[in-house]
Short mmCIF file of C-alpha atoms in Angstrom, two decimals:
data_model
loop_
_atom_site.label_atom_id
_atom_site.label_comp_id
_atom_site.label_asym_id
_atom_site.label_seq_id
_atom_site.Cartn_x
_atom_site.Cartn_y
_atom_site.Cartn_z
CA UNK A 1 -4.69 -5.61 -2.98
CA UNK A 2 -3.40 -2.51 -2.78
CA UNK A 3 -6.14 -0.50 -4.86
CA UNK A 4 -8.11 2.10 -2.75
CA UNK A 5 -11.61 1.90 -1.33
CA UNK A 6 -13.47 4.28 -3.71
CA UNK A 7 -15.96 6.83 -2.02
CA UNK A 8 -18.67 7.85 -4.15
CA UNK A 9 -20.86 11.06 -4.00
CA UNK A 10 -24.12 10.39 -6.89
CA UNK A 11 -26.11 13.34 -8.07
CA UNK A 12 -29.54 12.56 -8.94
CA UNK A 13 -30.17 15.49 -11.94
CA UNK A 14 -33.58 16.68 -13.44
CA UNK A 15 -33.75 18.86 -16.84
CA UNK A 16 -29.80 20.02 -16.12
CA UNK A 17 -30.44 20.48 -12.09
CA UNK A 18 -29.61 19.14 -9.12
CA UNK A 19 -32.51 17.48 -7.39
CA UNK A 20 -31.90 17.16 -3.46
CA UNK A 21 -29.06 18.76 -1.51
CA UNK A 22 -29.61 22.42 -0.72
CA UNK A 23 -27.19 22.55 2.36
CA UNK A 24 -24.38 23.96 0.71
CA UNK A 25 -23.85 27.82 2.03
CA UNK A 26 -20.40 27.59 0.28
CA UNK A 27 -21.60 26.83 -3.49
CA UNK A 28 -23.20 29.94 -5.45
CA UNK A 29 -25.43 27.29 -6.99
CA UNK A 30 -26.09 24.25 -5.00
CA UNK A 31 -28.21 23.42 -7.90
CA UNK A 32 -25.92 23.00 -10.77
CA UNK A 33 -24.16 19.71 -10.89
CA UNK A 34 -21.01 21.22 -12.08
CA UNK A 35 -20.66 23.47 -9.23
CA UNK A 36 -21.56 20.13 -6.81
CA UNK A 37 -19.30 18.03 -8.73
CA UNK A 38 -16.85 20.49 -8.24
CA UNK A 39 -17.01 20.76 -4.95
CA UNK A 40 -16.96 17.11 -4.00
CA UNK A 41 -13.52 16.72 -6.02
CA UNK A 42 -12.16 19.60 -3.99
CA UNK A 43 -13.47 17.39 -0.73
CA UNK A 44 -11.85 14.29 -2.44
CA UNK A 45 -14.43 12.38 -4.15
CA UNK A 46 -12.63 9.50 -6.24
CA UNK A 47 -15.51 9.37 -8.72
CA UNK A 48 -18.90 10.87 -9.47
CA UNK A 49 -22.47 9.21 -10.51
CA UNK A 50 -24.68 11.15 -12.35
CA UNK A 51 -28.20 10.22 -12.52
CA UNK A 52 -30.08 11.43 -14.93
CA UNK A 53 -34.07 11.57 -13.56
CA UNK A 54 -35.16 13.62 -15.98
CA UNK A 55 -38.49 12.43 -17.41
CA UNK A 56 -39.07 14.47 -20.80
CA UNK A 57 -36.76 13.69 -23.52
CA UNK A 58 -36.81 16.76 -24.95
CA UNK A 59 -34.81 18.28 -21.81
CA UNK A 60 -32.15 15.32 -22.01
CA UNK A 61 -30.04 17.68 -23.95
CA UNK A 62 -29.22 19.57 -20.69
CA UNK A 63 -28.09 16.15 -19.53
CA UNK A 64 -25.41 16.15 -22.54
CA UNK A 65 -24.46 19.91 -21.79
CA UNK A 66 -24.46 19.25 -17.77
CA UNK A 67 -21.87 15.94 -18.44
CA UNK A 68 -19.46 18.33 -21.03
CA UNK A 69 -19.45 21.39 -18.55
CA UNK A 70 -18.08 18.35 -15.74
CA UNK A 71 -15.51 16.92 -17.79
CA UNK A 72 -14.34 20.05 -18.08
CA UNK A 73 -13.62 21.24 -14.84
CA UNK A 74 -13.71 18.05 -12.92
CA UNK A 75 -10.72 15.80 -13.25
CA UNK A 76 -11.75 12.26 -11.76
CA UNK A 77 -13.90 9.68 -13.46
CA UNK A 78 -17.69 10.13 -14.44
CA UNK A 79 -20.21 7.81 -14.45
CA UNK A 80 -23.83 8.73 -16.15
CA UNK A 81 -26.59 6.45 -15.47
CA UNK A 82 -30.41 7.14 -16.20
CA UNK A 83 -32.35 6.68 -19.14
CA UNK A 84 -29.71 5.34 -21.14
CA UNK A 85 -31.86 3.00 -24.04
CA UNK A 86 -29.18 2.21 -27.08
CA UNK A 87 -25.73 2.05 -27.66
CA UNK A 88 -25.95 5.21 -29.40
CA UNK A 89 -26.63 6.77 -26.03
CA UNK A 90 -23.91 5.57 -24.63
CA UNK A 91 -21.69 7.14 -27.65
CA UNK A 92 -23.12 10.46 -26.79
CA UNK A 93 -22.51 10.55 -23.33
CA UNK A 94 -18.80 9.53 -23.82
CA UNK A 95 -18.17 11.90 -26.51
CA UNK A 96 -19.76 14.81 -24.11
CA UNK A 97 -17.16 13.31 -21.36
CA UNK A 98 -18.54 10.88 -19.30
CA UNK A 99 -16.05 7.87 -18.69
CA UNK A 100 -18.50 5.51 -17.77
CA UNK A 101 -22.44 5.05 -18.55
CA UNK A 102 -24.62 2.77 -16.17
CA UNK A 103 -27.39 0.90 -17.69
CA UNK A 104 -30.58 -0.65 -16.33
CA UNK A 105 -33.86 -1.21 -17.35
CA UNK A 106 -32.83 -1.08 -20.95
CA UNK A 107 -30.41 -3.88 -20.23
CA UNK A 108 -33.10 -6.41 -18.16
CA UNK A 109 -35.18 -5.59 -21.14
CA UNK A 110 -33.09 -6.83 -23.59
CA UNK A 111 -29.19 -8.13 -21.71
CA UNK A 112 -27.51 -8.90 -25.37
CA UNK A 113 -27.14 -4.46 -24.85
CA UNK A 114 -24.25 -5.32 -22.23
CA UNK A 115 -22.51 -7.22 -24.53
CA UNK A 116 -22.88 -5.20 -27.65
CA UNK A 117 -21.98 -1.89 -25.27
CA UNK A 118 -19.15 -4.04 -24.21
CA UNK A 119 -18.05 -5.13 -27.17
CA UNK A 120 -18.21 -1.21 -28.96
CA UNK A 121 -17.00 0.32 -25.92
CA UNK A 122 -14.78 -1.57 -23.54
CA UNK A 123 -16.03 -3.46 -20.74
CA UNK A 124 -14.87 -0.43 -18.65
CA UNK A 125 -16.97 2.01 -19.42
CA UNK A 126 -20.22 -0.25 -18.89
CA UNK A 127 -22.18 -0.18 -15.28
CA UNK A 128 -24.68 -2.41 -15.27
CA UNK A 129 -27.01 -0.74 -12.24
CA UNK A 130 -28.99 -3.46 -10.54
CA UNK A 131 -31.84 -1.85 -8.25
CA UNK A 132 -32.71 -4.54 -6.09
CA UNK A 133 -35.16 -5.62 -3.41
CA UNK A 134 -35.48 -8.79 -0.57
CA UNK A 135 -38.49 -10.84 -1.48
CA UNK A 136 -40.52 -13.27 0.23
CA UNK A 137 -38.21 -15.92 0.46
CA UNK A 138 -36.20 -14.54 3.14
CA UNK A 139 -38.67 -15.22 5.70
CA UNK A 140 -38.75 -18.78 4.63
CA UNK A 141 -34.84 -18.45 4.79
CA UNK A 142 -34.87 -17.37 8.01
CA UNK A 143 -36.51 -20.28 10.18
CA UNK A 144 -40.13 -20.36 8.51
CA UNK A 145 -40.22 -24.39 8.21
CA UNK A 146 -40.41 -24.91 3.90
CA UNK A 147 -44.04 -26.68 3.92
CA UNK A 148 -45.26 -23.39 5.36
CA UNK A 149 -43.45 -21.10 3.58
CA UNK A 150 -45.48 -19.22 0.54
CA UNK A 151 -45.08 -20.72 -3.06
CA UNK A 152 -42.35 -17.74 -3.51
CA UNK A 153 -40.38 -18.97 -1.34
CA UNK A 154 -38.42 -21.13 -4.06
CA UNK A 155 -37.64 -17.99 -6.20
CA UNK A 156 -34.71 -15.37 -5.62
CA UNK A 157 -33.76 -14.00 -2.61
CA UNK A 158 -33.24 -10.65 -4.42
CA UNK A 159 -35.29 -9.18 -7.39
CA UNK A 160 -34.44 -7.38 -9.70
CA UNK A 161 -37.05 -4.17 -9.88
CA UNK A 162 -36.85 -1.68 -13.03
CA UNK A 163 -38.61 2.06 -13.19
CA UNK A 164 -36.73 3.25 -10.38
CA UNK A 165 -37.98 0.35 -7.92
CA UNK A 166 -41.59 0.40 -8.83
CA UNK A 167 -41.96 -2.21 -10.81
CA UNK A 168 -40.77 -5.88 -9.83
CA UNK A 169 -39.27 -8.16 -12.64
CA UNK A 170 -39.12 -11.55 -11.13
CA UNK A 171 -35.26 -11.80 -11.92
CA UNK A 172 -32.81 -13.06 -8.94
CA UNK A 173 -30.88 -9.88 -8.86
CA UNK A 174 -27.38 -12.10 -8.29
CA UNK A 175 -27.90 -14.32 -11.22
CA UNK A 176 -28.59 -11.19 -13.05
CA UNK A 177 -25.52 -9.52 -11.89
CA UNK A 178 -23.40 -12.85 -12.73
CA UNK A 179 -25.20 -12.91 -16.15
CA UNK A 180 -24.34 -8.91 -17.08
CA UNK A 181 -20.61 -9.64 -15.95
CA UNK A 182 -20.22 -12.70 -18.62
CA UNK A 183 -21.82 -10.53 -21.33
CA UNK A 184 -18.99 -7.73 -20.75
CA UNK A 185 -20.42 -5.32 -18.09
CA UNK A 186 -16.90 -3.81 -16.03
CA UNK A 187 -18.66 -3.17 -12.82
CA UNK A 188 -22.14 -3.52 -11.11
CA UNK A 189 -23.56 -1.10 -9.21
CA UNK A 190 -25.66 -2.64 -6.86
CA UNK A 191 -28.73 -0.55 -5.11
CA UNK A 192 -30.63 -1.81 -2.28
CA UNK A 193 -34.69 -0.52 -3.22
CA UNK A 194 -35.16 -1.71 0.99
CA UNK A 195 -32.21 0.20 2.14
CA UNK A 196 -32.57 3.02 -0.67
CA UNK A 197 -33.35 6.55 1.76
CA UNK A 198 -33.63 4.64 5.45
CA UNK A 199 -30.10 5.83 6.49
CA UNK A 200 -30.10 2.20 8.13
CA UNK A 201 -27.15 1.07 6.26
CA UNK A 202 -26.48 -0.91 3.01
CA UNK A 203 -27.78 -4.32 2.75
CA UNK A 204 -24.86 -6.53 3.59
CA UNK A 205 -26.12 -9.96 2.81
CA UNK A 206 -27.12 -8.41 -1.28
CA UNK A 207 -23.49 -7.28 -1.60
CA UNK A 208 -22.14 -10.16 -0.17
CA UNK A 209 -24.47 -12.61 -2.27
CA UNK A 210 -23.12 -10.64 -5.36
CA UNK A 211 -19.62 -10.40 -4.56
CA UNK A 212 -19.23 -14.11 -4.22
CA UNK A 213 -21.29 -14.20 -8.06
CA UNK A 214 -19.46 -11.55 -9.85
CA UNK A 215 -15.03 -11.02 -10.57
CA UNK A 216 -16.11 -7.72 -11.49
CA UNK A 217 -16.09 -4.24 -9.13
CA UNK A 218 -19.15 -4.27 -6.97
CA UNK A 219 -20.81 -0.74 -5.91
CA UNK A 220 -22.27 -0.66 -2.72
CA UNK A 221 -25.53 1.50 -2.97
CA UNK A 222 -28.51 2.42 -1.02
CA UNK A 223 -28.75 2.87 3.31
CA UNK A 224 -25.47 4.70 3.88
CA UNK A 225 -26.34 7.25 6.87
CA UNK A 226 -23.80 7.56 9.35
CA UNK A 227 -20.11 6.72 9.08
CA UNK A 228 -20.42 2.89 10.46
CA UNK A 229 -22.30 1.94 7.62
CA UNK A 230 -19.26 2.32 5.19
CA UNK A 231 -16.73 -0.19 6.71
CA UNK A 232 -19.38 -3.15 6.87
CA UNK A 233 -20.41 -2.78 3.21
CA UNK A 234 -16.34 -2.94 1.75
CA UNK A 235 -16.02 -5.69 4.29
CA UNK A 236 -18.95 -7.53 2.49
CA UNK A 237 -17.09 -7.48 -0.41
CA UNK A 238 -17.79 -3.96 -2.09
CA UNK A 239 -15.15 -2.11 -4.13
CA UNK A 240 -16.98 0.97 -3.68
CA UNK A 241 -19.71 2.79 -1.77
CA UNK A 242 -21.80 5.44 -3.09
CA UNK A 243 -24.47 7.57 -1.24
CA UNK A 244 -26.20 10.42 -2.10
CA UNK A 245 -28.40 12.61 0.28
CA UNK A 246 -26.11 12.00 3.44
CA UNK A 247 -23.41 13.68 0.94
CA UNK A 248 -25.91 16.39 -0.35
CA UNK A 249 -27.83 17.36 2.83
CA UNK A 250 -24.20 17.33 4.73
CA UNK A 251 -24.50 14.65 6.94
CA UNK A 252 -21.51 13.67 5.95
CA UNK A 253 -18.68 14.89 4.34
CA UNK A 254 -16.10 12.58 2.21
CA UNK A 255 -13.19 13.40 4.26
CA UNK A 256 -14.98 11.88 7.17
CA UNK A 257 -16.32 8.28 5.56
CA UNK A 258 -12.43 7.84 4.40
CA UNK A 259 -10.94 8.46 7.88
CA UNK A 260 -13.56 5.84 9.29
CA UNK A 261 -12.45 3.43 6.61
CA UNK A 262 -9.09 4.42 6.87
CA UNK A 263 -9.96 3.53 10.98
CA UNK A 264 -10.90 0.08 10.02
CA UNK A 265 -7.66 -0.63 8.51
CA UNK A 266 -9.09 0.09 4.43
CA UNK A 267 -7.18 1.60 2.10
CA UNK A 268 -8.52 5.27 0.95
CA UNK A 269 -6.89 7.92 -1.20
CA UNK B 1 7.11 31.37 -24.09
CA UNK B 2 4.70 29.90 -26.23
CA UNK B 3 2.81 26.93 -25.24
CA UNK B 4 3.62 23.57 -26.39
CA UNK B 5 1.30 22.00 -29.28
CA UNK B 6 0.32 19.06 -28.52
CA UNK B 7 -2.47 16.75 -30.77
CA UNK B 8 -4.29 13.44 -29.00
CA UNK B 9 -4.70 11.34 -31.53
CA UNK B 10 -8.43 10.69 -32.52
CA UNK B 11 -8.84 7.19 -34.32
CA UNK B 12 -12.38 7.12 -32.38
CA UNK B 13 -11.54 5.34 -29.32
CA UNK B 14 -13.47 6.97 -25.73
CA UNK B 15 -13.41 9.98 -23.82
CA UNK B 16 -11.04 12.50 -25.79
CA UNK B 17 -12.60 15.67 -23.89
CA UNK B 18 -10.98 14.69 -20.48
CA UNK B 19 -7.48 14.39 -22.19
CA UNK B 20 -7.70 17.54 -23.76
CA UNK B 21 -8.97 19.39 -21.12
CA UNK B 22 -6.72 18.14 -18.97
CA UNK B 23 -3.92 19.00 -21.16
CA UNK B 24 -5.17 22.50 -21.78
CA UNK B 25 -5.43 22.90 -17.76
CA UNK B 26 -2.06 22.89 -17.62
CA UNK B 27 -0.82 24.92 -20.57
CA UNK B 28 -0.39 23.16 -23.83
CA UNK B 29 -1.89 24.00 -27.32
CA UNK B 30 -4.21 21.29 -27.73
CA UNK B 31 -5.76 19.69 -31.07
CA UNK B 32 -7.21 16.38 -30.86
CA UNK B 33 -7.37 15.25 -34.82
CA UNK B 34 -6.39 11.93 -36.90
CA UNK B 35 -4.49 14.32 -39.32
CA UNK B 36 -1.33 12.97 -39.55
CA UNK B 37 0.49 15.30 -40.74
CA UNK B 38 -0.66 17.88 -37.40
CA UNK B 39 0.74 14.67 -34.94
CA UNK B 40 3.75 14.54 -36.60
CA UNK B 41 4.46 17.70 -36.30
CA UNK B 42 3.67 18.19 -32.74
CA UNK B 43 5.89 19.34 -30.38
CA UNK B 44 3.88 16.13 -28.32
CA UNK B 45 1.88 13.12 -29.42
CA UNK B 46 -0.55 11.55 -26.82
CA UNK B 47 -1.66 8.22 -27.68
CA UNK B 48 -5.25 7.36 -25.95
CA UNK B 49 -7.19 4.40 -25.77
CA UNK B 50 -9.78 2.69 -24.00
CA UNK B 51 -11.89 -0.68 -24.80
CA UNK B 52 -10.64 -3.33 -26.40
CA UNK B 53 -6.59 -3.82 -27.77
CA UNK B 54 -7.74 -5.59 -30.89
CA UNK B 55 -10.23 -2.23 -31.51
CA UNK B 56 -8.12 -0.19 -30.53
CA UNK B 57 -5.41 -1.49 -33.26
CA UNK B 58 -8.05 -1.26 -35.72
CA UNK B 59 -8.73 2.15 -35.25
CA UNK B 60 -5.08 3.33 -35.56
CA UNK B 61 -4.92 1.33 -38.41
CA UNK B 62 -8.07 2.91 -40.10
CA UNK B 63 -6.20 6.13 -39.70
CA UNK B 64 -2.94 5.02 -40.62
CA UNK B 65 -1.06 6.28 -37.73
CA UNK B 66 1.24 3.43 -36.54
CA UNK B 67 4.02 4.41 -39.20
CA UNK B 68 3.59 7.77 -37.78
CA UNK B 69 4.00 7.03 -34.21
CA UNK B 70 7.23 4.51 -35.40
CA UNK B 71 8.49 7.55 -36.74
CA UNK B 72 8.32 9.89 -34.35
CA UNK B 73 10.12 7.15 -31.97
CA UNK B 74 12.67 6.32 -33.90
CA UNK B 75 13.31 10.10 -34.59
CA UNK B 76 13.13 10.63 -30.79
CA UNK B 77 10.33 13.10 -30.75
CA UNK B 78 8.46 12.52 -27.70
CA UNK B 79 5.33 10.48 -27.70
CA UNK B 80 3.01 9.88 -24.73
CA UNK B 81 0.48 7.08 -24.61
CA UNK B 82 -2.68 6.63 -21.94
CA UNK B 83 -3.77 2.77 -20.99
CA UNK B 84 -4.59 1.14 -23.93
CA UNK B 85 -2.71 3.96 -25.87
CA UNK B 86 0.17 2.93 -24.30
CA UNK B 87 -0.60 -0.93 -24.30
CA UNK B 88 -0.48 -0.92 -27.94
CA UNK B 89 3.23 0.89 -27.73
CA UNK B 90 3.93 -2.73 -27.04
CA UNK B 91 4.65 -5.52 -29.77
CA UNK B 92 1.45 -7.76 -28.62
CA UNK B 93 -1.81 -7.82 -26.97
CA UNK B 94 -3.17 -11.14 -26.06
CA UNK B 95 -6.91 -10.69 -24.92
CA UNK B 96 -9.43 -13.65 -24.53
CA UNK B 97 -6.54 -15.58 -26.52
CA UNK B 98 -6.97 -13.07 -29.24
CA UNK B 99 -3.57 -12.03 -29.81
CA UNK B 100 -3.18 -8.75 -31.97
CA UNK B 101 -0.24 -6.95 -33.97
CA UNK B 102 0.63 -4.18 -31.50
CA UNK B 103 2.70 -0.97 -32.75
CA UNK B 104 5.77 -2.62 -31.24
CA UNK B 105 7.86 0.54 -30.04
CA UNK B 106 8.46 -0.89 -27.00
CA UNK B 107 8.90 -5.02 -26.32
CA UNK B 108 7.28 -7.03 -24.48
CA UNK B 109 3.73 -8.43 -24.90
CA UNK B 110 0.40 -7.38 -23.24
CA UNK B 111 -1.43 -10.03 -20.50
CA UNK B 112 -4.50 -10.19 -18.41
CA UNK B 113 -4.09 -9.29 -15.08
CA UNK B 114 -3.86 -12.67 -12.37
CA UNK B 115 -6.03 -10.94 -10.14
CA UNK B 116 -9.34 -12.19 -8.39
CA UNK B 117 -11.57 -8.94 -9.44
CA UNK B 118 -11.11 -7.15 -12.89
CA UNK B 119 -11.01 -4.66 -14.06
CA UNK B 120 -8.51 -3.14 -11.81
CA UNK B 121 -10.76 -0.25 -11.43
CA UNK B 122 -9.55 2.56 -8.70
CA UNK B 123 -6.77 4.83 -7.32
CA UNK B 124 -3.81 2.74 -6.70
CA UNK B 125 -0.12 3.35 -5.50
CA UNK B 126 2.90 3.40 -7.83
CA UNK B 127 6.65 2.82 -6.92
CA UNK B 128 8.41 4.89 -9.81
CA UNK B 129 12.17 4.65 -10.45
CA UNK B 130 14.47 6.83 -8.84
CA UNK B 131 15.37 9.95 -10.48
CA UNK B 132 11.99 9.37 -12.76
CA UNK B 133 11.12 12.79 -14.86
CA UNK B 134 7.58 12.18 -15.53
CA UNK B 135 7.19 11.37 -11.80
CA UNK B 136 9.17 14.60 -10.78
CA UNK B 137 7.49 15.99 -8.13
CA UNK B 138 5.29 13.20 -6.98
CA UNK B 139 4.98 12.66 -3.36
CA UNK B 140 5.24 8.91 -2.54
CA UNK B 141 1.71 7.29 -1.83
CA UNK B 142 0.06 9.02 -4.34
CA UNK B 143 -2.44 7.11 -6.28
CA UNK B 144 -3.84 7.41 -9.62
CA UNK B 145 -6.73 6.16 -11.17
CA UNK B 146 -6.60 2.74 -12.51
CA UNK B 147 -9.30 1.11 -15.14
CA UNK B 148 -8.01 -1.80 -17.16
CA UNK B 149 -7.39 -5.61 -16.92
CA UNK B 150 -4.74 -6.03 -19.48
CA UNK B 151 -0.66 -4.98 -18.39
CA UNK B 152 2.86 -5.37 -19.65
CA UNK B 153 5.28 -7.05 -17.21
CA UNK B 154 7.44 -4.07 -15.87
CA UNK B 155 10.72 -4.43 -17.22
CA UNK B 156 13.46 -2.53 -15.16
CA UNK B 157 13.76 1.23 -15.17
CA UNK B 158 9.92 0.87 -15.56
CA UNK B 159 7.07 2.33 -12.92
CA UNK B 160 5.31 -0.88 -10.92
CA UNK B 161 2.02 -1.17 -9.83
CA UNK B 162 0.10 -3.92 -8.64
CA UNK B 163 -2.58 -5.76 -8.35
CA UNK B 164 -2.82 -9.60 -7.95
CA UNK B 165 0.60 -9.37 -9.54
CA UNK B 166 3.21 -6.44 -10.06
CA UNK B 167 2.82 -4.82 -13.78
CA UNK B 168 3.93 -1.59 -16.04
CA UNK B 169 2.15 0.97 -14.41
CA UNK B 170 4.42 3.77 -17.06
CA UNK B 171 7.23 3.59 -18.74
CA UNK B 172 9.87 6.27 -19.75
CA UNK B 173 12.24 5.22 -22.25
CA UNK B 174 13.85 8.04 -24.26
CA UNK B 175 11.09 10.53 -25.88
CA UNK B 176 8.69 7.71 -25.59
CA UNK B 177 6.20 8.05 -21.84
CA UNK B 178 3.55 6.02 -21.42
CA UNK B 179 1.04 5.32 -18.31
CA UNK B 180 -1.15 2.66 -17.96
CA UNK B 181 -3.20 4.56 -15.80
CA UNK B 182 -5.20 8.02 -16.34
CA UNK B 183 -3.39 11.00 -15.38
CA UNK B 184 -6.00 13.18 -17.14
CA UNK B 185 -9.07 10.97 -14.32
CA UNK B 186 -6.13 11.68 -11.84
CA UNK B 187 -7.05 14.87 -10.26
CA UNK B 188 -4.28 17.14 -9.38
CA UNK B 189 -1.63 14.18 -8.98
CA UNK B 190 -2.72 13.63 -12.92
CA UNK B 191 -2.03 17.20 -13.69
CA UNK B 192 1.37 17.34 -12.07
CA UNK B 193 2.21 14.59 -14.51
CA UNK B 194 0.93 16.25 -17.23
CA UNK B 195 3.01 18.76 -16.95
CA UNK B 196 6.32 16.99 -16.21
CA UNK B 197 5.49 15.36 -19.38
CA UNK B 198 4.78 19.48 -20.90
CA UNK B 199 8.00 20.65 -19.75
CA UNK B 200 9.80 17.76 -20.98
CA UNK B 201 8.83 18.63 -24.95
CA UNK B 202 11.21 21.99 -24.39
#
């Protein structure tokens, strides 16, 4: 393969405005998610996530106006994720400029949306967004003899959790993936809940259960905090890594993650 | 000088903004419009496309366009299409054994890609031909952003990329340019393209 390890900056956004990441003396408005975008293509970004937090649906407009302002001034692909319910959605956010939409608890809550997304848009502008969590099991996995193991023990390894991790769904999070990928989604992008905000590092054994499920791209998400963390997670099988606050806060910078892949040997733009 | 006029073709498939802004970025008059009459006139033609070949066809066919786009081959007038805008350039597309009518300016037949993970979704190299115009000014290495899992087999003459096996990554043959890429998702490297392309429409 010759395709490049993609490094992904994702914005979490609220009403039109950037929620974390304040640390940018350079940016006249480290708020506005045009002005971050734009500055994340200049430090060679190879796409952008968007996530759309905001709670009210009357402000999701701004969402619409934030995603046409990026398109254009920022010339590499955009994914929008958050809140996204119909099809319909998805129509608006591509006609505003987004390339790609992610979708999430609207697709666990009814999965025939991936395929009818799919099927109106092209399998490569769906994300299906998986935010996932260890369960139970793993203790039993890990040496607990079966008899004494609790009764979850037989259930998945990983669950799928919707309403931004709060609420568990009782879904294995790899079948899920697998499942998403056969009805048409182009590309999963896979959040560890555990590893989401401990700066510990992605969870390894989640992308690697999913990579050996899915044919499709695989996202690394969640635990990236210091420039290690990146070349284990492609390794495990990602085609991408995404982090947020280590990007925002400027922990890191995206120069840096590529020259430590580019030190383990991975291909980087 | 006045700027070239170019129209993207609008028969409802994806993301128009990011062509035409793209476009725009680097000087040309842009519409993007299903009038007919507008693209043929056009000093340029871009062909889009993302999603599906057989949806895609069906959308230049609700607008009527194909006989446009013939013409304005045949007649040499340049024509540029984008991934599956230039994927339906080709005679064929053969997707999940569905195998659709394509425009058929250039030969050959569209194929999914024999490659372990699809799409081929990135920022991948190219190996142009030498003495390529659209290409002009391209440093070698450069990548450009890849989403599809359908190709053409390159044919000589024609830009390779690969992934699990070599394919068309553009074409250039006569007035007719096509990528299978997205120079307008390919950051500056995308823009230098554009403009070959610009400053080839004299």
């Amino acid at each position: 393969m010759t395709v490049a390890v993609r490094v992904i900056p994702c914005l979490d956004v609220d009403a039109g405005r950037v929620v974390k990441g304040v640390n940018f003396t350079d940016l006249r408005d480290a708020g506005d998610p045009v002005e971050m975008a734009r500055l994340y293509d200049a430090e060679g970004a190879d796409e952008l996530v968007f996530l759309d937090i905001t709670a009210s649906s009357a402000n999701r407009a701004t969402t619409y106006d934030v995603v046409r302002r990026t398109a254009e001034q920022v010339f590499i692909p955009l994914t929008v994720g958050g809140g996204v319910r119909t099809a319909d959605d998805i129509d608006r956010l591509l006609r505003a400029g987004a390339d790609k939409v992610g979708i999430n608890t609207a697709a666990v809550a009814r999965p025939e949306l991936v395929r009818e997304c799919a099927e109106r848009f092209g399998s490569q502008c769906v994300v299906l967004s998986v935010d996932a969590r260890r369960t139970a099991r793993r203790t039993a996995a890990a040496g607990v003899p079966q008899d004494l193991s609790d009764r979850r023990s037989s259930g998945p390894r990983f669950e799928v959790t919707t309403h931004g991790g709060r609420r568990g769904t009782g879904i294995d999070a790899v079948a899920w993936a697998a499942r998403a990928a056969e009805l048409g989604a182009g590309e999963i992008l896979l959040n560890s809940m555990d590893a989401d905000g401990t700066r510990d590092g992605y969870d390894l054994e989640m992308i690697e259960a999913v990579r050996a499920a899915v044919s499709v791209p695989v996202i690394a998400s969640g635990g990236a905090g210091a420039l290690p963390d990146f070349g284990p997670a492609v390794a495990a099988g990602a085609d991408a890594v995404l982090a947020a606050s280590v990007f925002h806060f400027g922990h890191l910078r995206i120069g840096d993650v590529k020259a430590a892949l580019a030190d383990r040997g991975l291909l980087v733009r | 000088m006045s700027r070239p006029r170019v129209v993207v073709l609008d028969y409802g498939s994806g993301n128009l903004r990011s062509a035409e802004r793209a476009l725009a970025r680097v000087g040309a008059d842009v519409t993007v419009t299903a009038d007919l009459a507008a693209a043929a006139d056009a000093d340029g033609l871009v062909v889009p496309g993302v999603g599906a070949y057989a949806a895609c066809m069906a959308g230049i066919g609700a607008v009527g366009a194909a006989p446009m786009i013939i013409g304005r081959v045949a007649a040499g007038r340049p024509v540029l299409g984008i991934c599956v805008g230039m994927q339906v350039l080709y005679e064929l597309g053969d997707e999940h054994g569905v195998r659709t009518p394509g425009i058929g300016v250039l030969p050959g037949e569209v194929r999914r890609l024999a490659a372990p993970i699809l799409p081929h979704m990135g920022w991948n190299t190219v190996t142009p031909p030498a003495g390529s115009a659209l290409f002009a000014g391209v440093g070698a290495d450069t990548r450009f952003y890849f989403v599809h899992s359908y190709a053409a087999k390159p044919e000589p003459g024609d830009t390779i990329a690969e992934h699990g096996e070599p394919f068309a990554a553009a074409v250039e043959r006569g007035s007719l340019w096509a990528t299978q890429f997205h120079p307008e998702k390919s950051g500056d490297a995308g823009a230098q393209l554009l403009d070959n392309w610009l400053r080839s429409l004299g």
